[in-house]
PDB file of C-alpha atoms in Angstrom:
ATOM      1  CA  MET A 995     220.020-140.462 286.690  1.00 42.00           C
ATOM      2  CA  ALA A 996     221.264-144.022 286.862  1.00 44.00           C
ATOM      3  CA  ALA A 997     218.937-146.967 287.741  1.00 46.00           C
ATOM      4  CA  ALA A 998     221.227-147.743 290.714  1.00 46.00           C
ATOM      5  CA  ASP A 999     220.660-144.308 292.078  1.00 50.00           C
ATOM      6  CA  LEU A1000     216.748-144.561 292.134  1.00 47.00           C
ATOM      7  CA  GLY A1001     216.649-146.112 295.418  1.00 50.00           C
ATOM      8  CA  THR A1002     218.826-143.649 297.018  1.00 53.00           C
ATOM      9  CA  ALA A1003     218.180-140.384 295.136  1.00 53.00           C
ATOM     10  CA  GLU A1004     215.243-138.164 295.994  1.00 55.00           C
ATOM     11  CA  TRP A1005     212.468-137.844 293.211  1.00 53.00           C
ATOM     12  CA  GLU A1006     212.461-134.381 291.798  1.00 59.00           C
ATOM     13  CA  ARG A1007     209.272-132.698 291.551  1.00 60.00           C
ATOM     14  CA  SER A1008     207.761-132.395 288.003  1.00 62.00           C
ATOM     15  CA  LYS A1009     208.026-129.063 286.376  1.00 69.00           C
ATOM     16  CA  ILE A1010     204.697-129.405 284.292  1.00 69.00           C
ATOM     17  CA  THR A1011     202.548-126.435 284.277  1.00 73.00           C
ATOM     18  CA  ASN A1012     198.730-125.711 283.737  1.00 74.00           C
ATOM     19  CA  GLN A1013     199.605-124.524 280.203  1.00 79.00           C
ATOM     20  CA  ASP A1014     201.101-127.923 279.468  1.00 74.00           C
ATOM     21  CA  ILE A1015     198.040-129.646 280.783  1.00 73.00           C
ATOM     22  CA  ASN A1016     195.836-127.532 278.773  1.00 77.00           C
ATOM     23  CA  LEU A1017     198.010-128.489 275.760  1.00 76.00           C
ATOM     24  CA  LEU A1018     197.542-132.164 276.585  1.00 71.00           C
ATOM     25  CA  LYS A1019     193.733-131.655 276.722  1.00 73.00           C
ATOM     26  CA  LYS A1020     193.975-129.790 273.450  1.00 74.00           C
ATOM     27  CA  LEU A1021     195.862-132.432 271.785  1.00 71.00           C
ATOM     28  CA  GLY A1022     193.480-135.079 273.096  1.00 68.00           C
ATOM     29  CA  ILE A1023     196.001-136.923 275.279  1.00 66.00           C
ATOM     30  CA  SER A1024     194.167-135.939 278.481  1.00 64.00           C
ATOM     31  CA  LYS A1025     190.414-135.501 278.317  1.00 59.00           C
ATOM     32  CA  LYS A1026     189.298-135.673 281.865  1.00 63.00           C
ATOM     33  CA  PRO A1027     189.671-132.359 283.941  1.00 59.00           C
ATOM     34  CA  LYS A1028     191.440-134.264 286.675  1.00 63.00           C
ATOM     35  CA  ALA A1029     193.165-136.894 284.717  1.00 61.00           C
ATOM     36  CA  VAL A1030     196.535-135.326 285.571  1.00 61.00           C
ATOM     37  CA  CYS A1031     197.875-134.875 289.215  1.00 62.00           C
ATOM     38  CA  PHE A1032     201.145-133.057 289.997  1.00 60.00           C
ATOM     39  CA  PRO A1033     203.390-134.976 292.393  1.00 60.00           C
ATOM     40  CA  SER A1034     204.144-133.641 295.788  1.00 57.00           C
ATOM     41  CA  GLU A1035     207.600-132.780 297.244  1.00 57.00           C
ATOM     42  CA  GLU A1036     207.913-136.282 298.403  1.00 57.00           C
ATOM     43  CA  SER A1037     211.249-138.215 297.592  1.00 56.00           C
ATOM     44  CA  TYR A1038     209.513-141.380 296.612  1.00 60.00           C
ATOM     45  CA  PRO A1039     206.166-140.643 294.622  1.00 61.00           C
ATOM     46  CA  THR A1040     203.043-142.594 295.657  1.00 66.00           C
ATOM     47  CA  PRO A1041     200.414-141.546 293.266  1.00 64.00           C
ATOM     48  CA  PRO A1042     196.704-142.151 294.198  1.00 65.00           C
ATOM     49  CA  MET A1043     194.989-145.324 293.242  1.00 67.00           C
ATOM     50  CA  GLY A1044     194.256-145.278 289.556  1.00 62.00           C
ATOM     51  CA  TYR A1045     196.971-142.753 288.512  1.00 61.00           C
ATOM     52  CA  ARG A1046     199.811-143.439 286.455  1.00 59.00           C
ATOM     53  CA  PRO A1047     202.979-141.462 286.233  1.00 62.00           C
ATOM     54  CA  THR A1048     203.505-139.020 283.404  1.00 61.00           C
ATOM     55  CA  ILE A1049     206.473-140.967 282.255  1.00 62.00           C
ATOM     56  CA  LYS A1050     204.154-143.969 281.380  1.00 61.00           C
ATOM     57  CA  GLU A1051     202.083-141.778 279.119  1.00 62.00           C
ATOM     58  CA  LEU A1052     205.209-140.574 277.516  1.00 62.00           C
ATOM     59  CA  LEU A1053     206.582-143.860 277.087  1.00 62.00           C
ATOM     60  CA  ARG A1054     203.050-144.825 275.338  1.00 65.00           C
ATOM     61  CA  ILE A1055     203.373-141.746 273.172  1.00 65.00           C
ATOM     62  CA  GLY A1056     206.912-142.629 272.252  1.00 65.00           C
ATOM     63  CA  ALA A1057     205.806-146.351 271.271  1.00 63.00           C
ATOM     64  CA  GLN A1058     203.105-144.796 269.099  1.00 61.00           C
ATOM     65  CA  PHE A1059     205.269-142.208 267.442  1.00 61.00           C
ATOM     66  CA  ILE A1060     206.435-144.701 264.753  1.00 60.00           C
ATOM     67  CA  GLY A1061     202.861-145.320 263.805  1.00 62.00           C
ATOM     68  CA  TYR A1062     202.294-141.481 263.695  1.00 64.00           C
ATOM     69  CA  ARG A1063     205.249-141.033 261.622  1.00 69.00           C
ATOM     70  CA  GLU A1064     203.815-143.329 259.038  1.00 73.00           C
ATOM     71  CA  TYR A1065     200.567-141.713 259.136  1.00 73.00           C
ATOM     72  CA  ALA A1066     202.035-138.415 258.939  1.00 75.00           C
ATOM     73  CA  SER A1067     204.005-139.441 255.799  1.00 79.00           C
ATOM     74  CA  LYS A1068     200.858-140.750 254.183  1.00 81.00           C
ATOM     75  CA  ALA A1069     199.095-137.846 255.273  1.00 80.00           C
ATOM     76  CA  GLU A1070     201.808-135.825 253.626  1.00 82.00           C
ATOM     77  CA  GLU A1071     201.497-137.881 250.569  1.00 84.00           C
ATOM     78  CA  LYS A1072     197.629-137.392 250.556  1.00 84.00           C
ATOM     79  CA  LEU A1073     198.164-133.683 251.236  1.00 83.00           C
ATOM     80  CA  ALA A1074     200.515-133.538 248.168  1.00 85.00           C
ATOM     81  CA  GLU A1075     197.961-135.356 246.030  1.00 86.00           C
ATOM     82  CA  VAL A1076     195.172-133.016 247.364  1.00 84.00           C
ATOM     83  CA  ASN A1077     197.460-130.034 246.629  1.00 86.00           C
ATOM     84  CA  GLU A1078     198.075-131.399 243.265  1.00 86.00           C
ATOM     85  CA  ARG A1079     194.463-132.030 242.728  1.00 84.00           C
ATOM     86  CA  ALA A1080     193.780-128.565 244.263  1.00 85.00           C
ATOM     87  CA  ASN A1081     196.304-126.978 241.640  1.00 87.00           C
ATOM     88  CA  THR A1082     194.829-129.067 238.826  1.00 87.00           C
ATOM     89  CA  LEU A1083     191.305-127.844 239.777  1.00 86.00           C
ATOM     90  CA  ALA A1084     192.629-124.321 240.104  1.00 85.00           C
ATOM     91  CA  GLN A1085     194.190-124.395 236.705  1.00 87.00           C
ATOM     92  CA  LYS A1086     191.029-126.047 235.293  1.00 86.00           C
ATOM     93  CA  LEU A1087     189.010-123.321 237.349  1.00 85.00           C
ATOM     94  CA  GLU A1088     191.357-120.648 235.641  1.00 86.00           C
ATOM     95  CA  GLN A1089     190.783-122.107 232.238  1.00 86.00           C
ATOM     96  CA  SER A1090     187.174-122.464 232.877  1.00 85.00           C
ATOM     97  CA  GLU A1091     187.127-118.684 233.939  1.00 86.00           C
ATOM     98  CA  GLU A1092     188.982-117.888 230.760  1.00 86.00           C
ATOM     99  CA  ALA A1093     186.650-119.893 228.789  1.00 86.00           C
ATOM    100  CA  ARG A1094     183.622-118.212 230.606  1.00 85.00           C
ATOM    101  CA  LYS A1095     185.008-114.724 229.906  1.00 87.00           C
ATOM    102  CA  LYS A1096     185.881-115.772 226.282  1.00 87.00           C
ATOM    103  CA  ALA A1097     182.299-117.127 225.980  1.00 87.00           C
ATOM    104  CA  GLU A1098     180.828-113.897 227.531  1.00 88.00           C
ATOM    105  CA  SER A1099     183.067-111.903 224.869  1.00 88.00           C
ATOM    106  CA  ASP A1100     181.751-114.127 222.293  1.00 88.00           C
ATOM    107  CA  ALA A1101     178.167-113.808 223.326  1.00 88.00           C
ATOM    108  CA  VAL A1102     178.539-109.856 223.363  1.00 88.00           C
ATOM    109  CA  GLN A1103     180.248-109.979 219.925  1.00 88.00           C
ATOM    110  CA  ALA A1104     177.420-112.323 218.730  1.00 87.00           C
ATOM    111  CA  ARG A1105     174.965-109.851 220.174  1.00 87.00           C
ATOM    112  CA  ARG A1106     176.485-106.981 218.472  1.00 88.00           C
ATOM    113  CA  GLU A1107     176.489-108.809 215.251  1.00 87.00           C
ATOM    114  CA  ALA A1108     173.144-109.915 215.683  1.00 86.00           C
ATOM    115  CA  ASP A1109     172.065-106.141 216.381  1.00 86.00           C
ATOM    116  CA  LYS A1110     173.992-105.062 213.290  1.00 85.00           C
ATOM    117  CA  ALA A1111     172.396-107.847 211.295  1.00 84.00           C
ATOM    118  CA  LYS A1112     168.933-106.533 212.460  1.00 83.00           C
ATOM    119  CA  ALA A1113     170.061-103.025 211.718  1.00 84.00           C
ATOM    120  CA  ASP A1114     171.414-103.874 208.320  1.00 83.00           C
ATOM    121  CA  ALA A1115     168.145-105.892 207.634  1.00 83.00           C
ATOM    122  CA  ALA A1116     166.057-102.820 208.602  1.00 83.00           C
ATOM    123  CA  GLY A1117     168.373-100.786 206.448  1.00 82.00           C
ATOM    124  CA  VAL A1118     167.973-103.168 203.641  1.00 84.00           C
ATOM    125  CA  GLU A1119     164.031-103.079 204.172  1.00 84.00           C
ATOM    126  CA  ASP A1120     164.111 -99.446 204.283  1.00 86.00           C
ATOM    127  CA  LEU A1121     166.257 -99.341 201.242  1.00 86.00           C
ATOM    128  CA  ARG A1122     163.872-101.585 199.383  1.00 86.00           C
ATOM    129  CA  LYS A1123     160.929 -99.512 200.277  1.00 88.00           C
ATOM    130  CA  ARG A1124     162.894 -96.380 199.207  1.00 87.00           C
ATOM    131  CA  LEU A1125     163.730 -98.142 195.955  1.00 89.00           C
ATOM    132  CA  HIS A1126     160.015 -99.031 195.456  1.00 87.00           C
ATOM    133  CA  ASP A1127     159.077 -95.464 196.176  1.00 89.00           C
ATOM    134  CA  ALA A1128     161.551 -94.295 193.817  1.00 89.00           C
ATOM    135  CA  GLU A1129     160.369 -96.582 190.966  1.00 89.00           C
ATOM    136  CA  THR A1130     156.890 -95.609 191.563  1.00 88.00           C
ATOM    137  CA  SER A1131     157.767 -91.962 191.603  1.00 88.00           C
ATOM    138  CA  LEU A1132     159.810 -92.482 188.534  1.00 89.00           C
ATOM    139  CA  SER A1133     156.868 -94.252 186.721  1.00 90.00           C
ATOM    140  CA  GLU A1134     154.529 -91.443 187.871  1.00 90.00           C
ATOM    141  CA  HIS A1135     157.097 -88.895 186.484  1.00 88.00           C
ATOM    142  CA  ILE A1136     157.463 -90.701 183.219  1.00 91.00           C
ATOM    143  CA  THR A1137     153.683 -90.854 182.765  1.00 90.00           C
ATOM    144  CA  ALA A1138     153.303 -87.302 183.726  1.00 89.00           C
ATOM    145  CA  GLN A1139     156.237 -86.311 181.259  1.00 87.00           C
ATOM    146  CA  SER A1140     154.683 -88.157 178.450  1.00 88.00           C
ATOM    147  CA  ALA A1141     151.369 -86.482 179.079  1.00 89.00           C
ATOM    148  CA  ARG A1142     153.222 -83.170 179.124  1.00 88.00           C
ATOM    149  CA  GLU A1143     155.208 -83.911 176.040  1.00 86.00           C
ATOM    150  CA  GLU A1144     151.769 -84.910 174.139  1.00 88.00           C
ATOM    151  CA  ALA A1145     150.166 -81.703 175.316  1.00 89.00           C
ATOM    152  CA  ILE A1146     153.062 -79.522 174.138  1.00 88.00           C
ATOM    153  CA  LEU A1147     153.205 -81.497 170.801  1.00 85.00           C
ATOM    154  CA  LYS A1148     149.479 -80.949 170.374  1.00 88.00           C
ATOM    155  CA  ARG A1149     150.007 -77.063 171.096  1.00 88.00           C
ATOM    156  CA  LEU A1150     153.011 -76.987 168.637  1.00 86.00           C
ATOM    157  CA  ARG A1151     150.885 -78.709 165.923  1.00 85.00           C
ATOM    158  CA  THR A1152     148.120 -76.255 166.440  1.00 89.00           C
ATOM    159  CA  GLN A1153     150.397 -73.136 166.111  1.00 86.00           C
ATOM    160  CA  ASN A1154     151.863 -74.794 162.897  1.00 84.00           C
ATOM    161  CA  ARG A1155     148.460 -75.082 161.323  1.00 85.00           C
ATOM    162  CA  ARG A1156     147.619 -71.605 162.200  1.00 83.00           C
ATOM    163  CA  PHE A1157     150.829 -70.276 160.387  1.00 82.00           C
ATOM    164  CA  VAL A1158     149.869 -72.420 157.445  1.00 83.00           C
ATOM    165  CA  ASN A1159     146.381 -70.922 157.489  1.00 83.00           C
ATOM    166  CA  LYS A1160     147.945 -67.502 157.653  1.00 78.00           C
ATOM    167  CA  THR A1161     150.791 -67.613 155.258  1.00 79.00           C
ATOM    168  CA  SER A1162     149.562 -70.510 153.049  1.00 78.00           C
ATOM    169  CA  GLN A1163     153.119 -71.786 153.255  1.00 78.00           C
ATOM    170  CA  GLU A1164     153.772 -75.446 154.180  1.00 80.00           C
ATOM    171  CA  PHE A1165     157.312 -76.806 154.641  1.00 79.00           C
ATOM    172  CA  GLU A1166     158.991 -80.171 154.584  1.00 81.00           C
ATOM    173  CA  LEU A1167     162.080 -81.454 156.824  1.00 79.00           C
ATOM    174  CA  GLU A1168     164.942 -82.587 154.660  1.00 78.00           C
ATOM    175  CA  ASP A1169     166.544 -84.489 157.861  1.00 76.00           C
ATOM    176  CA  PRO A1170     163.713 -85.346 160.107  1.00 79.00           C
ATOM    177  CA  ASP A1171     164.656 -86.326 163.876  1.00 76.00           C
ATOM    178  CA  ASN A1172     162.043 -88.988 163.777  1.00 78.00           C
ATOM    179  CA  ASP A1173     160.747 -87.470 166.877  1.00 83.00           C
ATOM    180  CA  PRO A1174     157.369 -85.940 166.790  1.00 84.00           C
ATOM    181  CA  LEU A1175     158.148 -83.231 169.340  1.00 81.00           C
ATOM    182  CA  LEU A1176     161.464 -82.193 167.800  1.00 83.00           C
ATOM    183  CA  ASP A1177     160.012 -82.302 164.326  1.00 83.00           C
ATOM    184  CA  ALA A1178     156.958 -80.034 165.462  1.00 84.00           C
ATOM    185  CA  VAL A1179     159.657 -77.568 167.051  1.00 86.00           C
ATOM    186  CA  SER A1180     161.457 -77.710 163.625  1.00 86.00           C
ATOM    187  CA  PHE A1181     158.397 -76.724 161.832  1.00 82.00           C
ATOM    188  CA  LEU A1182     157.610 -74.054 164.249  1.00 84.00           C
ATOM    189  CA  GLU A1183     161.123 -72.558 163.601  1.00 85.00           C
ATOM    190  CA  PHE A1184     160.564 -72.419 159.943  1.00 83.00           C
ATOM    191  CA  HIS A1185     157.068 -70.707 160.460  1.00 83.00           C
ATOM    192  CA  GLY A1186     158.730 -68.507 163.012  1.00 86.00           C
ATOM    193  CA  THR A1187     161.536 -67.416 160.468  1.00 86.00           C
ATOM    194  CA  GLU A1188     159.030 -66.813 157.864  1.00 85.00           C
ATOM    195  CA  ALA A1189     156.732 -64.709 160.078  1.00 85.00           C
ATOM    196  CA  ARG A1190     159.926 -62.537 161.420  1.00 86.00           C
ATOM    197  CA  GLU A1191     160.799 -62.031 157.760  1.00 87.00           C
ATOM    198  CA  GLY A1192     157.271 -61.020 156.950  1.00 85.00           C
ATOM    199  CA  ILE A1193     156.941 -58.798 159.827  1.00 86.00           C
ATOM    200  CA  ASP A1194     160.250 -57.044 158.948  1.00 89.00           C
ATOM    201  CA  GLU A1195     158.867 -56.507 155.312  1.00 88.00           C
ATOM    202  CA  ALA A1196     155.535 -55.383 156.555  1.00 87.00           C
ATOM    203  CA  ARG A1197     157.051 -52.750 159.010  1.00 88.00           C
ATOM    204  CA  THR A1198     159.192 -51.473 156.230  1.00 90.00           C
ATOM    205  CA  GLY A1199     156.356 -50.920 154.036  1.00 88.00           C
ATOM    206  CA  LEU A1200     153.888 -49.511 156.673  1.00 85.00           C
ATOM    207  CA  SER A1201     156.606 -47.250 157.924  1.00 88.00           C
ATOM    208  CA  ARG A1202     156.945 -45.741 154.205  1.00 86.00           C
ATOM    209  CA  LEU A1203     153.004 -45.459 154.087  1.00 84.00           C
ATOM    210  CA  PHE A1204     152.609 -43.987 157.493  1.00 85.00           C
ATOM    211  CA  PRO A1205     153.495 -40.356 156.666  1.00 84.00           C
ATOM    212  CA  TYR A1206     150.961 -40.288 153.613  1.00 80.00           C
ATOM    213  CA  PHE A1207     148.041 -41.625 155.654  1.00 81.00           C
ATOM    214  CA  PHE A1208     148.928 -39.987 158.950  1.00 82.00           C
ATOM    215  CA  PRO A1209     150.822 -36.709 158.105  1.00 80.00           C
ATOM    216  CA  LYS A1210     150.255 -35.149 161.479  1.00 81.00           C
ATOM    217  CA  LYS A1211     151.107 -38.360 163.535  1.00 83.00           C
ATOM    218  CA  GLU A1212     154.064 -39.970 165.183  1.00 88.00           C
ATOM    219  CA  GLU A1213     154.952 -43.442 163.905  1.00 88.00           C
ATOM    220  CA  PRO A1214     154.268 -46.023 166.865  1.00 88.00           C
ATOM    221  CA  ALA A1215     157.345 -47.733 168.114  1.00 87.00           C
ATOM    222  CA  THR A1216     155.970 -51.342 168.027  1.00 90.00           C
ATOM    223  CA  PHE A1217     155.017 -53.220 164.944  1.00 86.00           C
ATOM    224  CA  LEU A1218     151.556 -54.272 166.350  1.00 87.00           C
ATOM    225  CA  ALA A1219     150.560 -50.613 167.131  1.00 88.00           C
ATOM    226  CA  LEU A1220     151.841 -49.666 163.665  1.00 86.00           C
ATOM    227  CA  ALA A1221     149.649 -52.389 162.126  1.00 84.00           C
ATOM    228  CA  LYS A1222     146.501 -51.463 164.035  1.00 86.00           C
ATOM    229  CA  CYS A1223     146.903 -47.651 162.612  1.00 83.00           C
ATOM    230  CA  PHE A1224     146.252 -49.336 159.151  1.00 81.00           C
ATOM    231  CA  ASN A1225     143.324 -51.267 160.311  1.00 81.00           C
ATOM    232  CA  PRO A1226     140.711 -48.719 161.473  1.00 80.00           C
ATOM    233  CA  PRO A1227     136.992 -48.884 160.811  1.00 80.00           C
ATOM    234  CA  GLU A1228     137.216 -46.495 157.988  1.00 78.00           C
ATOM    235  CA  ASP A1229     138.696 -47.192 154.688  1.00 78.00           C
ATOM    236  CA  LEU A1230     142.139 -45.540 154.563  1.00 75.00           C
ATOM    237  CA  GLY A1231     142.494 -46.079 150.908  1.00 76.00           C
ATOM    238  CA  LEU A1232     139.213 -44.166 150.070  1.00 75.00           C
ATOM    239  CA  LYS A1233     140.017 -41.576 152.580  1.00 73.00           C
ATOM    240  CA  MET A1234     143.357 -40.990 150.944  1.00 73.00           C
ATOM    241  CA  ARG A1235     141.708 -40.906 147.387  1.00 75.00           C
ATOM    242  CA  HIS A1236     139.353 -38.256 148.653  1.00 71.00           C
ATOM    243  CA  GLU A1237     142.329 -36.038 150.255  1.00 71.00           C
ATOM    244  CA  ASN A1238     143.934 -36.535 146.815  1.00 73.00           C
ATOM    245  CA  MET A1239     140.901 -35.551 144.933  1.00 73.00           C
ATOM    246  CA  LYS A1240     140.463 -32.511 147.268  1.00 72.00           C
ATOM    247  CA  VAL A1241     144.169 -31.557 146.374  1.00 72.00           C
ATOM    248  CA  ALA A1242     143.508 -31.945 142.751  1.00 74.00           C
ATOM    249  CA  VAL A1243     140.241 -29.894 142.766  1.00 73.00           C
ATOM    250  CA  GLU A1244     142.212 -27.062 144.624  1.00 74.00           C
ATOM    251  CA  SER A1245     145.053 -27.279 142.133  1.00 75.00           C
ATOM    252  CA  THR A1246     142.720 -27.153 139.171  1.00 75.00           C
ATOM    253  CA  VAL A1247     140.873 -24.182 140.708  1.00 75.00           C
ATOM    254  CA  ALA A1248     144.425 -22.449 141.236  1.00 78.00           C
ATOM    255  CA  LEU A1249     145.488 -23.278 137.566  1.00 74.00           C
ATOM    256  CA  VAL A1250     142.398 -21.785 136.245  1.00 74.00           C
ATOM    257  CA  ALA A1251     142.454 -18.696 138.360  1.00 75.00           C
ATOM    258  CA  ASP A1252     146.295 -18.370 137.000  1.00 76.00           C
ATOM    259  CA  SER A1253     145.053 -18.452 133.497  1.00 74.00           C
ATOM    260  CA  GLN A1254     142.614 -15.742 134.233  1.00 76.00           C
ATOM    261  CA  GLN A1255     139.670 -17.268 132.727  1.00 76.00           C
ATOM    262  CA  THR A1256     136.076 -16.600 133.613  1.00 77.00           C
ATOM    263  CA  ILE A1257     134.354 -19.822 135.077  1.00 75.00           C
ATOM    264  CA  ASP A1258     131.157 -20.158 136.975  1.00 73.00           C
ATOM    265  CA  TRP A1259     132.482 -22.431 139.839  1.00 71.00           C
ATOM    266  CA  ALA A1260     128.913 -22.923 141.197  1.00 71.00           C
ATOM    267  CA  LYS A1261     127.842 -24.327 138.011  1.00 69.00           C
ATOM    268  CA  VAL A1262     130.899 -26.639 137.880  1.00 70.00           C
ATOM    269  CA  GLY A1263     130.421 -27.870 141.525  1.00 68.00           C
ATOM    270  CA  ASP A1264     126.767 -28.847 140.505  1.00 68.00           C
ATOM    271  CA  THR A1265     127.567 -32.444 139.703  1.00 67.00           C
ATOM    272  CA  GLU A1266     123.908 -33.765 139.833  1.00 69.00           C
ATOM    273  CA  GLN A1267     123.278 -32.206 136.417  1.00 66.00           C
ATOM    274  CA  ILE A1268     126.148 -34.197 134.672  1.00 69.00           C
ATOM    275  CA  GLU A1269     125.621 -37.621 133.452  1.00 73.00           C
ATOM    276  CA  GLN A1270     128.007 -40.506 134.288  1.00 75.00           C
ATOM    277  CA  ALA A1271     128.806 -41.257 130.453  1.00 81.00           C
ATOM    278  CA  LYS A1272     129.515 -37.439 129.984  1.00 75.00           C
ATOM    279  CA  TRP A1273     131.667 -37.341 133.114  1.00 73.00           C
ATOM    280  CA  ARG A1274     133.780 -40.145 131.970  1.00 78.00           C
ATOM    281  CA  SER A1275     134.286 -38.699 128.491  1.00 82.00           C
ATOM    282  CA  LEU A1276     135.279 -35.450 129.990  1.00 74.00           C
ATOM    283  CA  ILE A1277     137.823 -37.163 132.164  1.00 75.00           C
ATOM    284  CA  LYS A1278     139.094 -39.135 129.268  1.00 79.00           C
ATOM    285  CA  ALA A1279     139.387 -35.958 127.399  1.00 78.00           C
ATOM    286  CA  ALA A1280     141.262 -34.123 130.251  1.00 73.00           C
ATOM    287  CA  LYS A1281     143.881 -36.968 130.304  1.00 74.00           C
ATOM    288  CA  LEU A1282     145.714 -35.483 127.395  1.00 74.00           C
ATOM    289  CA  ASN A1283     146.764 -32.413 129.505  1.00 72.00           C
ATOM    290  CA  THR A1284     147.114 -34.478 132.802  1.00 74.00           C
ATOM    291  CA  LYS A1285     150.884 -35.131 132.526  1.00 72.00           C
ATOM    292  CA  LYS A1286     151.620 -31.495 131.953  1.00 73.00           C
ATOM    293  CA  ILE A1287     149.422 -30.360 134.838  1.00 73.00           C
ATOM    294  CA  LEU A1288     151.151 -32.956 137.023  1.00 71.00           C
ATOM    295  CA  SER A1289     154.550 -32.032 136.002  1.00 73.00           C
ATOM    296  CA  TYR A1290     153.824 -28.361 136.704  1.00 70.00           C
ATOM    297  CA  LEU A1291     152.661 -29.417 140.213  1.00 68.00           C
ATOM    298  CA  GLY A1292     155.901 -31.361 140.597  1.00 71.00           C
ATOM    299  CA  ILE A1293     154.313 -34.953 140.464  1.00 67.00           C
ATOM    300  CA  LYS A1294     155.898 -37.526 138.144  1.00 67.00           C
ATOM    301  CA  PRO A1295     152.956 -39.675 136.952  1.00 58.00           C
ATOM    302  CA  SER A1296     153.136 -43.338 136.554  1.00 59.00           C
ATOM    303  CA  SER A1297     153.550 -44.928 132.997  1.00 57.00           C
ATOM    304  CA  THR A1298     150.605 -47.434 133.666  1.00 49.00           C
ATOM    305  CA  PRO A1299     147.149 -46.439 132.808  1.00 48.00           C
ATOM    306  CA  SER A1300     144.982 -45.374 135.642  1.00 49.00           C
ATOM    307  CA  SER A1301     142.514 -48.096 136.690  1.00 45.00           C
ATOM    308  CA  SER A1302     140.890 -45.949 139.403  1.00 49.00           C
ATOM    309  CA  ARG A1303     137.029 -45.674 139.361  1.00 49.00           C
ATOM    310  CA  PRO A1304     135.962 -42.068 138.803  1.00 47.00           C
ATOM    311  CA  GLU A1305     134.279 -40.478 141.772  1.00 47.00           C
ATOM    312  CA  VAL A1306     131.086 -38.563 141.230  1.00 42.00           C
TER     313      VAL A1306
END
């Protein structure tokens, strides 16, 4: 509306509403509850005393707009700086968070390494203890082994001395091992060989003599039992000589009976009346016909002279 028409044209009522007033209050432009008054339907407004038309406020606000624009520009710059600082702080916070996570990870790894080091230290200590126990056990075992070898050596030497006492045979090692235990075993092997050979020879001889001394018995299976048969309380040699003498007397009686000679056997059996010298002379005289008699009996006499003591 032109300025020339202000005097003739009617004033149009304002279209402001309560919502706009509340907005003015919210923005801080109007603080009092009744600071704004709606104009009436009058053509020429006549506001009450103390009221100003809204247009004056709008002009005042428009006059201040340039200052607000600069303030807003500075505010935007400050906001940009604040945003930049916020971004920087956010980046630093992110880096700090990563550093914290890394520090926590390093702490966990360090704790694991510390636990592992403790476990390794405990394992080393346990290994050291086990090694000490093993060394102690080995030392005790070596001591016991040495004592055992000494006892075995003593027993072997005792057995060797017994063999020497029994066989009267001593040996010397051509290539000794310079080890007392092995050398004692070597001596025992020599004596064992000699004993085995002696037992074989003795068994052969005793087996040949067994039927003569024990004609009605069976030969034992073991050598020890066979040897015990030839070591009874009685004298087997004397017993056999008596048996042979009995056979000889019976054979003599049989020969005399075959010759049909008359002999007083009761007088011949009375040996108490015969002197020792006479008895020996009679035996010596009878030796001239001994070979013939033995040959007749199927016995081949030895060529060596008899050394047996005559029995009376």
